[in-house]
Amino acid sequence: MPAPENMELSVKGLIVTGAQRRKLLDLPCLTLAPGQSLGISGPSGAGKTTLLHAVAGLIPVNTGAIQWGDTDLADLSDAGRARFRAAHMGLVFQTAHLFDELSALDNAAIAAGFAPKHARAAIRDRAREHLQKLGVQASTGRAVATFSGGERQRISMSRALARSPAILLADEPTASLDRAAAERLGDDLLDFSRQGGTLIVVSHDPSVLARMDTVLRLADGQVMQ
Amino acid sequence: MAFWDGLSPVVQDSSLLLALLAPIVLLGGALLRGYAPWAVLRALLWRSRVAALVFVALIAVSVGLGVALLAQERALRQGAARAADGFDLIVTAPGSEVTMLLATVYLQPSDVPLLDGAIYAEIARDPRVTLAAPIAFGDSYNGAPVVGTIAGFVDHLSGPLIEGRMFADHREAVVGARADVAMGAELEPAHGTGIDADAHAHSEEHYKVVGRMAATGSPWDRAILVPIEGVWEVHGLAAGHAEGAQDALGPPFEPTLFPGTPAILVVADRLVDNYALRAAFTRSDTMAFFPGAVIAMLNGLMGDVRQLMSVMALVTQTLVMAGVIAGLVILMRLFAGSLALLRAIGAPARFVFAVVWAYAAGLSVIGAALGLLLGRGAADILSRVISARTEVLVQANLGWPEVHLVAGFVTICVFVGLVPAALALRRIVVADLRA
């Protein structure tokens, strides 16, 4: 269950440049109310992942402001942005980025390793709870290397949700899944949004995008619609 | 300084060890404080288990070799000194102290001039002397030295016999604890030693083994000790005693009928007498020396070699450490995706830094600990080989110097482990996530 926080996203005059000052993203304005879902689509190289990384604070912003509630990511240091992500965001990537050597529960509760001591047990409990909810057998100590793609993404999702974030950012979460698994993960994402979380999903998948409150289409780093 | 000098050696060594390890504890505490990176560490170690094992093995072998060599060198010195324990003062004809030391204490074959009966009588009569034992070497049996001496020397060297009795006849023998001769055996001495020994020179003469000495940890444990009168007779010489008393055993000897001896062990009750006797018999026709002092001098000359060994051990370990760190830097690329994930989901930079550092530090500590065990084992094997070849009992044990060396090495490794940790933080998170 997402924390009841005022995490409205407000992006203004965002410009991200890459090597040789090439403009990767130019976004004049974007707002997303708490509890809303936003889909980001567009062809490869359109700047979808760059936008997701920017709003996650994973890349420095050259120009503009990215405000989550009262917090402007541009004002934060690397460490500050990491703290913000740890406290408020869950991230799901196209590949699950799991520790194949660990169990599903250890993976889902990986953030307990750097959480304050008093919060570790709660993270582990929530990780177990989300794994069960998402249909992953958490009781087994089996390493996740042999899990299916869909299971791995659901573990990744459980990892993202284990700290009860207010914001969930997902980058092509269904790209490597078959249709059934993609549908199921789409449901899980929407559940998060329905429970009050702010959801941003980068996807090529029309069925995922169709379920978002808003869809932002990018091309060459610009908003198409 | 006075306070430090006032501490017992154990407290000093323990304190030095703690001082050497303290930086690891402080650094580890500072980096890991508030974190529980064990699951991540476990995963990374398992993922790179082959490389990790190779790294640990490299560290263990380099540490083990260094430790074994240092321990062995010290054990060899101690063993050599222990073998000379019973030899307070040796008087020989003038020559090389080292040659006489090797011949007398370590029973290494050597052609040396003899001391005559007058000199022996002068020494034996000296009121400061409690034992003047002639030591006549030169014959052998199956490669074991046959040494002519007196019963007092046997008592002095080994104390009570562990088997049988003291020789009581010119043709009886007492053997060393490890001599490959059975009690009651009759043995025919060969003239000379080694491949030049003439096995049939004394074919008419036999010694009967009647006793066995306690172990001394020296080449004397394989020796066959016979009355010096027997040695003289076997060589067709006078037996050292006056007409009518040819069957007598041991001192006093008749100086004019004393055929000669290569060396005389001199024992005095008081240390000051030993020094006075050394001075008295250091003259144109005799040479007196303390075997312990000659060994100390040799050790002093070998000091540079010892330092060189220490430096070589350190250089080897440093090279291995550099190789391991270079390997770790490369290995970090294998972990880049996982480390990027951690940073993406909000792990503080210190956590990621601590994970990489703990990985490197863990390998160093495990490798060094195994190295200590390996060194202990290697030193033990080397000791057995050297003991078997030199017949000097060498018992290598890991001592504080080795422990300090390893602790210092680990501390350096642990600090060098900061390098891959720092490099891991310089990587670009989004690039590693996409890779």
mmCIF file of N, CA and C in Angstrom, chain A residues 86-158:
data_model
loop_
_atom_site.group_PDB
_atom_site.id
_atom_site.type_symbol
_atom_site.label_atom_id
_atom_site.label_comp_id
_atom_site.label_asym_id
_atom_site.label_seq_id
_atom_site.Cartn_x
_atom_site.Cartn_y
_atom_site.Cartn_z
ATOM 1 N N ALA A 86 15.151 6.041 -2.389
ATOM 2 C CA ALA A 86 14.980 4.997 -1.376
ATOM 3 C C ALA A 86 13.708 5.227 -0.559
ATOM 4 N N ALA A 87 13.404 6.476 -0.308
ATOM 5 C CA ALA A 87 12.273 6.782 0.569
ATOM 6 C C ALA A 87 10.932 6.772 -0.168
ATOM 7 N N HIS A 88 10.926 7.135 -1.449
ATOM 8 C CA HIS A 88 9.638 7.376 -2.111
ATOM 9 C C HIS A 88 9.390 6.574 -3.386
ATOM 10 N N MET A 89 10.431 6.017 -3.968
ATOM 11 C CA MET A 89 10.247 5.419 -5.302
ATOM 12 C C MET A 89 10.522 3.919 -5.324
ATOM 13 N N GLY A 90 9.760 3.269 -6.187
ATOM 14 C CA GLY A 90 10.084 1.906 -6.542
ATOM 15 C C GLY A 90 10.389 1.874 -8.026
ATOM 16 N N LEU A 91 11.364 1.084 -8.422
ATOM 17 C CA LEU A 91 11.730 1.040 -9.846
ATOM 18 C C LEU A 91 11.675 -0.386 -10.378
ATOM 19 N N VAL A 92 11.112 -0.506 -11.584
ATOM 20 C CA VAL A 92 11.078 -1.797 -12.269
ATOM 21 C C VAL A 92 11.698 -1.577 -13.651
ATOM 22 N N PHE A 93 12.613 -2.470 -14.012
ATOM 23 C CA PHE A 93 13.328 -2.288 -15.275
ATOM 24 C C PHE A 93 12.922 -3.361 -16.270
ATOM 25 N N GLN A 94 13.362 -3.118 -17.530
ATOM 26 C CA GLN A 94 13.015 -4.072 -18.584
ATOM 27 C C GLN A 94 13.560 -5.465 -18.249
ATOM 28 N N THR A 95 14.807 -5.509 -17.814
ATOM 29 C CA THR A 95 15.329 -6.775 -17.283
ATOM 30 C C THR A 95 15.244 -6.665 -15.767
ATOM 31 N N ALA A 96 14.985 -7.776 -15.143
ATOM 32 C CA ALA A 96 14.643 -7.723 -13.717
ATOM 33 C C ALA A 96 15.812 -7.289 -12.838
ATOM 34 N N HIS A 97 17.055 -7.465 -13.326
ATOM 35 C CA HIS A 97 18.242 -7.120 -12.530
ATOM 36 C C HIS A 97 18.186 -7.771 -11.152
ATOM 37 N N LEU A 98 17.936 -9.062 -11.153
ATOM 38 C CA LEU A 98 17.909 -9.778 -9.868
ATOM 39 C C LEU A 98 19.293 -10.330 -9.548
ATOM 40 N N PHE A 99 19.500 -10.616 -8.289
ATOM 41 C CA PHE A 99 20.689 -11.357 -7.890
ATOM 42 C C PHE A 99 20.322 -12.832 -8.044
ATOM 43 N N ASP A 100 20.785 -13.429 -9.142
ATOM 44 C CA ASP A 100 20.375 -14.799 -9.464
ATOM 45 C C ASP A 100 20.742 -15.803 -8.384
ATOM 46 N N GLU A 101 21.723 -15.452 -7.588
ATOM 47 C CA GLU A 101 22.226 -16.395 -6.574
ATOM 48 C C GLU A 101 21.352 -16.410 -5.325
ATOM 49 N N LEU A 102 20.458 -15.419 -5.205
ATOM 50 C CA LEU A 102 19.650 -15.299 -3.993
ATOM 51 C C LEU A 102 18.241 -15.814 -4.229
ATOM 52 N N SER A 103 17.527 -16.003 -3.139
ATOM 53 C CA SER A 103 16.138 -16.455 -3.233
ATOM 54 C C SER A 103 15.240 -15.292 -3.645
ATOM 55 N N ALA A 104 13.998 -15.615 -3.963
ATOM 56 C CA ALA A 104 13.036 -14.573 -4.337
ATOM 57 C C ALA A 104 12.869 -13.567 -3.198
ATOM 58 N N LEU A 105 12.778 -14.089 -1.981
ATOM 59 C CA LEU A 105 12.575 -13.198 -0.843
ATOM 60 C C LEU A 105 13.791 -12.300 -0.608
ATOM 61 N N ASP A 106 14.974 -12.900 -0.686
ATOM 62 C CA ASP A 106 16.191 -12.091 -0.492
ATOM 63 C C ASP A 106 16.273 -10.993 -1.552
ATOM 64 N N ASN A 107 15.864 -11.327 -2.778
ATOM 65 C CA ASN A 107 15.888 -10.311 -3.832
ATOM 66 C C ASN A 107 14.863 -9.216 -3.563
ATOM 67 N N ALA A 108 13.664 -9.659 -3.215
ATOM 68 C CA ALA A 108 12.605 -8.664 -3.009
ATOM 69 C C ALA A 108 12.912 -7.765 -1.819
ATOM 70 N N ALA A 109 13.658 -8.311 -0.864
ATOM 71 C CA ALA A 109 13.967 -7.534 0.342
ATOM 72 C C ALA A 109 15.387 -6.992 0.309
ATOM 73 N N ILE A 110 15.936 -6.852 -0.875
ATOM 74 C CA ILE A 110 17.353 -6.460 -0.979
ATOM 75 C C ILE A 110 17.602 -5.087 -0.344
ATOM 76 N N ALA A 111 16.587 -4.235 -0.371
ATOM 77 C CA ALA A 111 16.762 -2.888 0.189
ATOM 78 C C ALA A 111 16.933 -2.910 1.703
ATOM 79 N N ALA A 112 16.584 -4.037 2.322
ATOM 80 C CA ALA A 112 16.769 -4.120 3.777
ATOM 81 C C ALA A 112 18.231 -3.976 4.148
ATOM 82 N N GLY A 113 19.122 -4.341 3.215
ATOM 83 C CA GLY A 113 20.555 -4.281 3.481
ATOM 84 C C GLY A 113 21.038 -2.884 3.788
ATOM 85 N N PHE A 114 20.405 -1.884 3.201
ATOM 86 C CA PHE A 114 20.864 -0.520 3.459
ATOM 87 C C PHE A 114 19.792 0.327 4.158
ATOM 88 N N ALA A 115 18.741 -0.346 4.611
ATOM 89 C CA ALA A 115 17.712 0.369 5.370
ATOM 90 C C ALA A 115 18.139 0.448 6.834
ATOM 91 N N PRO A 116 17.584 1.396 7.589
ATOM 92 C CA PRO A 116 17.881 1.433 9.023
ATOM 93 C C PRO A 116 17.501 0.103 9.668
ATOM 94 N N LYS A 117 18.229 -0.237 10.696
ATOM 95 C CA LYS A 117 18.060 -1.552 11.320
ATOM 96 C C LYS A 117 16.607 -1.796 11.728
ATOM 97 N N HIS A 118 15.974 -0.758 12.262
ATOM 98 C CA HIS A 118 14.609 -0.947 12.770
ATOM 99 C C HIS A 118 13.597 -1.194 11.645
ATOM 100 N N ALA A 119 13.983 -0.847 10.400
ATOM 101 C CA ALA A 119 13.036 -0.986 9.286
ATOM 102 C C ALA A 119 13.217 -2.285 8.513
ATOM 103 N N ARG A 120 14.285 -3.013 8.817
ATOM 104 C CA ARG A 120 14.620 -4.185 7.986
ATOM 105 C C ARG A 120 13.556 -5.277 8.051
ATOM 106 N N ALA A 121 13.095 -5.561 9.232
ATOM 107 C CA ALA A 121 12.113 -6.642 9.369
ATOM 108 C C ALA A 121 10.832 -6.292 8.621
ATOM 109 N N ALA A 122 10.439 -5.027 8.687
ATOM 110 C CA ALA A 122 9.215 -4.611 8.008
ATOM 111 C C ALA A 122 9.373 -4.743 6.493
ATOM 112 N N ILE A 123 10.544 -4.383 5.989
ATOM 113 C CA ILE A 123 10.784 -4.502 4.537
ATOM 114 C C ILE A 123 10.685 -5.966 4.119
ATOM 115 N N ARG A 124 11.262 -6.817 4.916
ATOM 116 C CA ARG A 124 11.243 -8.243 4.595
ATOM 117 C C ARG A 124 9.805 -8.789 4.650
ATOM 118 N N ASP A 125 9.061 -8.343 5.644
ATOM 119 C CA ASP A 125 7.666 -8.786 5.754
ATOM 120 C C ASP A 125 6.861 -8.334 4.544
ATOM 121 N N ARG A 126 7.082 -7.065 4.169
ATOM 122 C CA ARG A 126 6.313 -6.557 3.020
ATOM 123 C C ARG A 126 6.765 -7.247 1.730
ATOM 124 N N ALA A 127 8.047 -7.521 1.612
ATOM 125 C CA ALA A 127 8.549 -8.218 0.422
ATOM 126 C C ALA A 127 7.860 -9.579 0.316
ATOM 127 N N ARG A 128 7.760 -10.278 1.441
ATOM 128 C CA ARG A 128 7.116 -11.601 1.452
ATOM 129 C C ARG A 128 5.643 -11.470 1.060
ATOM 130 N N GLU A 129 5.026 -10.451 1.646
ATOM 131 C CA GLU A 129 3.601 -10.200 1.385
ATOM 132 C C GLU A 129 3.364 -9.919 -0.102
ATOM 133 N N HIS A 130 4.199 -9.073 -0.696
ATOM 134 C CA HIS A 130 4.024 -8.743 -2.118
ATOM 135 C C HIS A 130 4.320 -9.935 -3.011
ATOM 136 N N LEU A 131 5.317 -10.711 -2.631
ATOM 137 C CA LEU A 131 5.617 -11.901 -3.434
ATOM 138 C C LEU A 131 4.404 -12.834 -3.452
ATOM 139 N N GLN A 132 3.814 -13.012 -2.293
ATOM 140 C CA GLN A 132 2.643 -13.896 -2.220
ATOM 141 C C GLN A 132 1.493 -13.321 -3.024
ATOM 142 N N LYS A 133 1.315 -12.013 -2.873
ATOM 143 C CA LYS A 133 0.231 -11.349 -3.579
ATOM 144 C C LYS A 133 0.408 -11.443 -5.092
ATOM 145 N N LEU A 134 1.672 -11.365 -5.520
ATOM 146 C CA LEU A 134 1.950 -11.409 -6.961
ATOM 147 C C LEU A 134 2.128 -12.842 -7.456
ATOM 148 N N GLY A 135 1.905 -13.795 -6.555
ATOM 149 C CA GLY A 135 1.898 -15.196 -6.979
ATOM 150 C C GLY A 135 3.264 -15.839 -7.095
ATOM 151 N N VAL A 136 4.248 -15.306 -6.365
ATOM 152 C CA VAL A 136 5.577 -15.924 -6.389
ATOM 153 C C VAL A 136 5.766 -16.672 -5.077
ATOM 154 N N GLN A 137 6.210 -17.901 -5.200
ATOM 155 C CA GLN A 137 6.419 -18.723 -4.002
ATOM 156 C C GLN A 137 7.623 -18.172 -3.227
ATOM 157 N N ALA A 138 7.350 -17.526 -2.119
ATOM 158 C CA ALA A 138 8.415 -16.871 -1.362
ATOM 159 C C ALA A 138 9.043 -17.796 -0.349
ATOM 160 N N SER A 139 8.326 -18.878 -0.009
ATOM 161 C CA SER A 139 8.830 -19.717 1.074
ATOM 162 C C SER A 139 10.040 -20.531 0.643
ATOM 163 N N THR A 140 10.148 -20.767 -0.654
ATOM 164 C CA THR A 140 11.264 -21.582 -1.107
ATOM 165 C C THR A 140 12.560 -20.780 -1.078
ATOM 166 N N GLY A 141 13.627 -21.448 -0.719
ATOM 167 C CA GLY A 141 14.925 -20.767 -0.682
ATOM 168 C C GLY A 141 15.650 -20.879 -2.014
ATOM 169 N N ARG A 142 14.913 -21.402 -3.025
ATOM 170 C CA ARG A 142 15.537 -21.637 -4.338
ATOM 171 C C ARG A 142 16.056 -20.336 -4.934
ATOM 172 N N ALA A 143 17.250 -20.394 -5.492
ATOM 173 C CA ALA A 143 17.811 -19.208 -6.150
ATOM 174 C C ALA A 143 16.947 -18.864 -7.363
ATOM 175 N N VAL A 144 16.863 -17.591 -7.694
ATOM 176 C CA VAL A 144 15.895 -17.155 -8.710
ATOM 177 C C VAL A 144 16.371 -17.386 -10.137
ATOM 178 N N ALA A 145 17.592 -17.895 -10.289
ATOM 179 C CA ALA A 145 18.148 -18.078 -11.633
ATOM 180 C C ALA A 145 17.235 -18.920 -12.513
ATOM 181 N N THR A 146 16.512 -19.853 -11.891
ATOM 182 C CA THR A 146 15.698 -20.783 -12.691
ATOM 183 C C THR A 146 14.258 -20.307 -12.839
ATOM 184 N N PHE A 147 13.934 -19.142 -12.300
ATOM 185 C CA PHE A 147 12.556 -18.651 -12.393
ATOM 186 C C PHE A 147 12.248 -18.185 -13.816
ATOM 187 N N SER A 148 10.950 -18.218 -14.172
ATOM 188 C CA SER A 148 10.552 -17.765 -15.515
ATOM 189 C C SER A 148 10.668 -16.237 -15.583
ATOM 190 N N GLY A 149 10.622 -15.729 -16.819
ATOM 191 C CA GLY A 149 10.714 -14.281 -17.019
ATOM 192 C C GLY A 149 9.620 -13.532 -16.277
ATOM 193 N N GLY A 150 8.393 -14.075 -16.326
ATOM 194 C CA GLY A 150 7.278 -13.414 -15.644
ATOM 195 C C GLY A 150 7.479 -13.400 -14.137
ATOM 196 N N GLU A 151 7.948 -14.536 -13.621
ATOM 197 C CA GLU A 151 8.185 -14.601 -12.167
ATOM 198 C C GLU A 151 9.275 -13.620 -11.761
ATOM 199 N N ARG A 152 10.292 -13.546 -12.591
ATOM 200 C CA ARG A 152 11.407 -12.644 -12.262
ATOM 201 C C ARG A 152 10.927 -11.193 -12.239
ATOM 202 N N GLN A 153 10.065 -10.841 -13.185
ATOM 203 C CA GLN A 153 9.577 -9.454 -13.181
ATOM 204 C C GLN A 153 8.678 -9.207 -11.970
ATOM 205 N N ARG A 154 7.939 -10.213 -11.555
ATOM 206 C CA ARG A 154 7.095 -10.019 -10.379
ATOM 207 C C ARG A 154 7.940 -9.915 -9.104
ATOM 208 N N ILE A 155 9.070 -10.633 -9.090
ATOM 209 C CA ILE A 155 9.998 -10.459 -7.957
ATOM 210 C C ILE A 155 10.552 -9.037 -7.982
ATOM 211 N N SER A 156 10.882 -8.584 -9.191
ATOM 212 C CA SER A 156 11.405 -7.225 -9.343
ATOM 213 C C SER A 156 10.374 -6.198 -8.864
ATOM 214 N N MET A 157 9.117 -6.499 -9.189
ATOM 215 C CA MET A 157 8.008 -5.630 -8.761
ATOM 216 C C MET A 157 7.879 -5.660 -7.221
ATOM 217 N N SER A 158 8.006 -6.844 -6.667
ATOM 218 C CA SER A 158 7.929 -6.961 -5.202
ATOM 219 C C SER A 158 9.056 -6.184 -4.555
#
